[in-house]
mmCIF file of C-alpha atoms in Angstrom:
data_model
loop_
_atom_site.group_PDB
_atom_site.id
_atom_site.type_symbol
_atom_site.label_atom_id
_atom_site.label_comp_id
_atom_site.label_asym_id
_atom_site.label_seq_id
_atom_site.Cartn_x
_atom_site.Cartn_y
_atom_site.Cartn_z
ATOM 1 C CA GLY A 20 90.747 2.132 74.101
ATOM 2 C CA HIS A 21 91.570 -1.583 74.867
ATOM 3 C CA GLY A 22 88.405 -3.495 75.602
ATOM 4 C CA SER A 23 86.500 -0.441 74.863
ATOM 5 C CA ARG A 24 87.516 1.504 77.660
ATOM 6 C CA GLY A 25 86.543 5.074 77.398
ATOM 7 C CA VAL A 26 83.904 4.207 74.931
ATOM 8 C CA SER A 27 80.143 4.750 75.544
ATOM 9 C CA VAL A 28 77.030 3.918 73.790
ATOM 10 C CA VAL A 29 74.935 7.142 73.491
ATOM 11 C CA HIS A 30 71.021 6.569 73.782
ATOM 12 C CA THR A 31 69.637 9.808 73.749
ATOM 13 C CA ARG A 32 70.031 13.482 72.130
ATOM 14 C CA ARG A 33 70.833 14.926 75.594
ATOM 15 C CA GLN A 34 73.735 12.361 76.022
ATOM 16 C CA ALA A 35 75.058 13.319 72.450
ATOM 17 C CA LEU A 36 74.884 17.064 73.279
ATOM 18 C CA ALA A 37 76.592 16.347 76.658
ATOM 19 C CA LEU A 38 79.387 14.802 74.876
ATOM 20 C CA LEU A 39 79.761 17.645 72.277
ATOM 21 C CA ASP A 40 79.837 20.252 75.158
ATOM 22 C CA ALA A 41 82.730 18.132 76.742
ATOM 23 C CA GLY A 42 84.836 18.398 73.702
ATOM 24 C CA GLY A 43 87.782 16.085 72.759
ATOM 25 C CA LEU A 44 85.420 13.429 71.783
ATOM 26 C CA MET A 45 84.092 11.818 68.662
ATOM 27 C CA LEU A 46 80.920 10.479 67.823
ATOM 28 C CA GLN A 47 80.402 7.447 65.497
ATOM 29 C CA GLU A 48 77.645 5.350 64.258
ATOM 30 C CA PHE A 49 76.880 2.267 66.102
ATOM 31 C CA LEU A 50 77.298 -0.395 63.458
ATOM 32 C CA GLY A 51 74.485 -3.326 63.615
ATOM 33 C CA PRO A 52 72.907 -2.546 66.942
ATOM 34 C CA ALA A 53 70.312 -4.883 68.494
ATOM 35 C CA PRO A 54 66.894 -3.964 67.726
ATOM 36 C CA ASP A 55 66.295 -3.039 71.486
ATOM 37 C CA LEU A 56 69.459 -2.005 72.645
ATOM 38 C CA ALA A 57 68.346 -0.708 76.074
ATOM 39 C CA ALA A 58 66.909 -3.906 76.848
ATOM 40 C CA GLY A 59 70.328 -5.668 77.162
ATOM 41 C CA LEU A 60 71.663 -2.884 79.612
ATOM 42 C CA PRO A 61 72.019 -3.926 83.251
ATOM 43 C CA ASP A 62 69.712 -2.480 85.880
ATOM 44 C CA PHE A 63 71.736 0.458 87.138
ATOM 45 C CA ARG A 64 69.219 1.000 90.213
ATOM 46 C CA PHE A 65 71.546 -1.569 91.892
ATOM 47 C CA GLY A 66 74.855 -0.199 91.075
ATOM 48 C CA THR A 67 77.213 -0.327 88.026
ATOM 49 C CA PRO A 68 78.345 -3.847 87.330
ATOM 50 C CA LEU A 69 82.076 -4.535 87.294
ATOM 51 C CA HIS A 70 81.840 -6.440 83.995
ATOM 52 C CA PHE A 71 79.040 -6.397 81.584
ATOM 53 C CA ALA A 72 78.475 -6.514 77.639
ATOM 54 C CA VAL A 73 75.382 -6.128 75.648
ATOM 55 C CA GLY A 74 75.361 -9.470 74.449
ATOM 56 C CA TRP A 75 77.752 -11.352 72.032
ATOM 57 C CA GLN A 76 79.505 -9.305 69.320
ATOM 58 C CA SER A 77 81.433 -10.518 66.358
ATOM 59 C CA GLN A 78 83.429 -8.676 63.845
ATOM 60 C CA LEU A 79 85.486 -9.615 60.667
ATOM 61 C CA SER A 80 89.202 -8.896 60.792
ATOM 62 C CA LEU A 81 91.334 -8.746 57.697
ATOM 63 C CA MET A 82 95.059 -9.039 57.929
ATOM 64 C CA ALA A 83 97.473 -7.881 55.013
ATOM 65 C CA ILE A 84 101.275 -7.303 54.221
ATOM 66 C CA VAL A 85 101.373 -4.513 51.933
ATOM 67 C CA ASP A 86 104.726 -3.469 49.820
ATOM 68 C CA ARG A 87 105.581 -0.008 48.965
ATOM 69 C CA ALA A 88 103.748 -0.211 45.708
ATOM 70 C CA GLY A 89 100.391 -0.781 47.430
ATOM 71 C CA GLU A 90 100.228 -4.455 46.510
ATOM 72 C CA VAL A 91 98.859 -7.012 48.960
ATOM 73 C CA VAL A 92 101.565 -9.811 49.228
ATOM 74 C CA ALA A 93 99.985 -11.883 51.844
ATOM 75 C CA ARG A 94 96.590 -11.819 53.421
ATOM 76 C CA TYR A 95 94.344 -13.718 55.857
ATOM 77 C CA ALA A 96 90.876 -13.407 57.369
ATOM 78 C CA VAL A 97 89.127 -14.348 60.654
ATOM 79 C CA ARG A 98 85.881 -13.726 62.315
ATOM 80 C CA ALA A 99 86.558 -12.561 66.038
ATOM 81 C CA PHE A 100 84.062 -13.183 68.674
ATOM 82 C CA LEU A 101 84.052 -10.754 71.435
ATOM 83 C CA VAL A 102 82.670 -10.409 75.046
ATOM 84 C CA GLY A 103 82.864 -7.038 76.662
ATOM 85 C CA GLY A 104 85.085 -5.870 73.964
ATOM 86 C CA LEU A 105 87.611 -8.435 74.463
ATOM 87 C CA GLU A 106 88.203 -11.362 71.861
ATOM 88 C CA THR A 107 87.508 -14.714 73.122
ATOM 89 C CA ARG A 108 87.893 -16.732 70.050
ATOM 90 C CA ILE A 109 88.820 -16.341 66.323
ATOM 91 C CA VAL A 110 87.791 -18.532 63.339
ATOM 92 C CA PRO A 111 89.481 -18.650 60.180
ATOM 93 C CA VAL A 112 87.534 -17.602 56.876
ATOM 94 C CA ASP A 113 88.144 -17.462 53.136
ATOM 95 C CA PRO A 114 89.684 -13.948 52.654
ATOM 96 C CA THR A 115 88.925 -14.143 48.975
ATOM 97 C CA PRO A 116 85.506 -12.218 48.927
ATOM 98 C CA PHE A 117 87.273 -9.476 50.729
ATOM 99 C CA ASP A 118 90.255 -8.913 48.314
ATOM 100 C CA SER A 119 88.910 -5.955 46.717
ATOM 101 C CA LEU A 120 88.231 -4.038 49.902
ATOM 102 C CA THR A 121 91.610 -5.142 51.303
ATOM 103 C CA GLN A 122 93.432 -4.001 48.242
ATOM 104 C CA ALA A 123 91.614 -0.726 48.159
ATOM 105 C CA TYR A 124 92.741 0.339 51.480
ATOM 106 C CA ALA A 125 96.328 -0.978 50.900
ATOM 107 C CA GLY A 126 96.506 1.010 47.711
ATOM 108 C CA ALA A 127 95.073 4.225 49.339
ATOM 109 C CA LEU A 128 97.607 3.886 52.328
ATOM 110 C CA ALA A 129 100.477 3.229 49.913
ATOM 111 C CA ARG A 130 99.793 6.370 48.188
ATOM 112 C CA LEU A 131 100.405 8.044 51.469
ATOM 113 C CA GLY A 132 103.739 6.288 51.969
ATOM 114 C CA PHE A 133 102.545 3.343 53.879
ATOM 115 C CA ALA A 134 104.016 -0.293 53.714
ATOM 116 C CA GLY A 135 103.970 -3.056 56.120
ATOM 117 C CA PRO A 136 101.237 -4.869 58.165
ATOM 118 C CA LEU A 137 97.752 -3.618 57.859
ATOM 119 C CA ASN A 138 94.688 -4.905 59.870
ATOM 120 C CA ILE A 139 91.166 -4.018 58.759
ATOM 121 C CA GLN A 140 88.262 -4.380 61.003
ATOM 122 C CA CYS A 141 84.884 -4.775 59.576
ATOM 123 C CA HIS A 142 81.108 -5.138 60.633
ATOM 124 C CA ARG A 143 78.449 -6.375 58.315
ATOM 125 C CA LEU A 144 75.099 -4.254 58.545
ATOM 126 C CA ALA A 145 71.630 -5.718 58.575
ATOM 127 C CA ASP A 146 71.295 -4.708 54.788
ATOM 128 C CA GLY A 147 74.449 -6.992 53.985
ATOM 129 C CA SER A 148 76.685 -4.342 53.436
ATOM 130 C CA LEU A 149 80.301 -4.414 54.745
ATOM 131 C CA VAL A 150 81.643 -1.584 56.780
ATOM 132 C CA ALA A 151 85.239 -1.053 57.779
ATOM 133 C CA PHE A 152 85.393 0.913 60.979
ATOM 134 C CA GLU A 153 88.929 0.598 62.182
ATOM 135 C CA LEU A 154 92.350 0.417 60.363
ATOM 136 C CA ASN A 155 95.507 -0.659 62.399
ATOM 137 C CA ALA A 156 98.895 -0.066 60.427
ATOM 138 C CA ARG A 157 100.526 -2.707 62.801
ATOM 139 C CA PHE A 158 100.458 -6.255 63.993
ATOM 140 C CA THR A 159 97.678 -6.780 66.324
ATOM 141 C CA GLY A 160 96.905 -8.676 69.538
ATOM 142 C CA SER A 161 95.649 -11.563 67.420
ATOM 143 C CA THR A 162 99.051 -12.037 65.553
ATOM 144 C CA SER A 163 99.831 -14.923 67.716
ATOM 145 C CA ALA A 164 96.405 -16.459 67.165
ATOM 146 C CA ARG A 165 96.855 -16.200 63.423
ATOM 147 C CA ARG A 166 100.261 -17.918 63.581
ATOM 148 C CA CYS A 167 98.543 -20.825 65.401
ATOM 149 C CA LEU A 168 96.239 -20.994 62.471
ATOM 150 C CA GLY A 169 99.361 -21.091 60.138
ATOM 151 C CA PHE A 170 99.610 -17.485 59.346
ATOM 152 C CA ASN A 171 102.876 -16.387 60.627
ATOM 153 C CA GLU A 172 102.638 -12.565 59.428
ATOM 154 C CA VAL A 173 105.606 -11.424 61.214
ATOM 155 C CA ALA A 174 107.908 -13.907 59.433
ATOM 156 C CA ILE A 175 106.456 -13.197 56.280
ATOM 157 C CA ALA A 176 106.912 -9.292 56.725
ATOM 158 C CA LEU A 177 110.593 -10.175 57.552
ATOM 159 C CA ASP A 178 111.319 -12.590 54.892
ATOM 160 C CA TYR A 179 109.715 -9.949 52.183
ATOM 161 C CA PHE A 180 111.037 -6.644 53.187
ATOM 162 C CA LEU A 181 114.454 -7.931 54.421
ATOM 163 C CA GLU A 182 115.142 -10.979 52.312
ATOM 164 C CA GLY A 183 112.887 -10.327 49.226
ATOM 165 C CA GLN A 184 111.110 -13.564 49.493
ATOM 166 C CA ARG A 185 107.408 -13.630 48.186
ATOM 167 C CA PRO A 186 105.243 -15.742 50.473
ATOM 168 C CA LEU A 187 103.201 -18.560 49.293
ATOM 169 C CA PRO A 188 99.402 -18.057 49.381
ATOM 170 C CA ALA A 189 97.919 -18.657 52.953
ATOM 171 C CA VAL A 190 96.137 -21.827 53.211
ATOM 172 C CA LEU A 191 93.088 -22.468 55.601
ATOM 173 C CA PRO A 192 93.325 -25.265 58.232
ATOM 174 C CA ALA A 193 92.129 -28.631 56.737
ATOM 175 C CA GLU A 194 89.326 -29.004 59.154
ATOM 176 C CA PRO A 195 87.146 -26.683 61.046
ATOM 177 C CA CYS A 196 88.747 -25.081 64.006
ATOM 178 C CA TYR A 197 89.179 -21.926 66.007
ATOM 179 C CA VAL A 198 91.642 -20.465 68.392
ATOM 180 C CA ALA A 199 90.361 -19.708 71.872
ATOM 181 C CA LYS A 200 91.961 -16.735 73.511
ATOM 182 C CA PRO A 201 91.435 -17.230 77.502
ATOM 183 C CA LEU A 202 92.612 -14.515 79.892
ATOM 184 C CA ALA A 203 95.681 -15.520 82.009
ATOM 185 C CA ASP A 204 96.965 -14.553 85.310
ATOM 186 C CA GLN A 205 100.374 -13.148 85.315
ATOM 187 C CA VAL A 206 102.687 -11.827 88.397
ATOM 188 C CA VAL A 207 104.265 -8.471 87.524
ATOM 189 C CA ARG A 208 107.090 -7.297 89.368
ATOM 190 C CA GLU A 209 107.368 -3.687 90.304
ATOM 191 C CA ALA A 210 111.126 -3.741 89.502
ATOM 192 C CA ASP A 211 110.374 -4.852 85.983
ATOM 193 C CA VAL A 212 107.909 -2.127 85.667
ATOM 194 C CA ARG A 213 110.502 0.524 86.764
ATOM 195 C CA HIS A 214 112.962 -1.119 84.316
ATOM 196 C CA LEU A 215 110.521 -0.809 81.506
ATOM 197 C CA ALA A 216 109.905 2.885 82.482
ATOM 198 C CA GLY A 217 113.560 3.707 82.573
ATOM 199 C CA THR A 218 114.981 1.892 79.791
ATOM 200 C CA GLY A 219 111.814 1.247 77.376
ATOM 201 C CA LYS A 220 112.604 -2.543 77.471
ATOM 202 C CA TRP A 221 110.664 -5.409 78.983
ATOM 203 C CA THR A 222 112.657 -8.348 80.748
ATOM 204 C CA ARG A 223 110.949 -11.597 79.774
ATOM 205 C CA ARG A 224 110.891 -13.991 82.834
ATOM 206 C CA PRO A 225 110.160 -17.663 82.710
#
């Protein structure tokens, strides 16, 4: 879930068996854990902390626009840094070393009938191998951040699929930079929530 809600780190065989007995859950390998993962956990003798994270995490995020033949017509790559499962900043990186991986997933999905935006989230293991652990066949929460870096994937997709315009290759920023993603407070009106529930549309307010 969003911000890793509903996701737990299993430390013992007993915990794993309890999860399997509960049913409806999936076990997945923890990619790149710290040498002593338990050492970074809070002291639960004093209760459960409201917000906590086991150190800093980062992951590679590959974004592509895939056509109906499975060709990657545009791609971009960033390294996302997370705290508590939420991205706090993203740094652009050269996507070229990951082109074969991106194309492999694009081709496989195209054979299933897919075309459109594709996001591939990866983690590098201690042995240097790169593992893709999540595929999102959609635009993501970092779409606006990539636009700030010059990769307007929504416009690229619209121009390509509606107008037949092939995009120019994405260019990395001329100088080192990153996009900060701070949390922001926002007033949500209950009337707007009811309107969304009834119509499926959100009314943007200033």
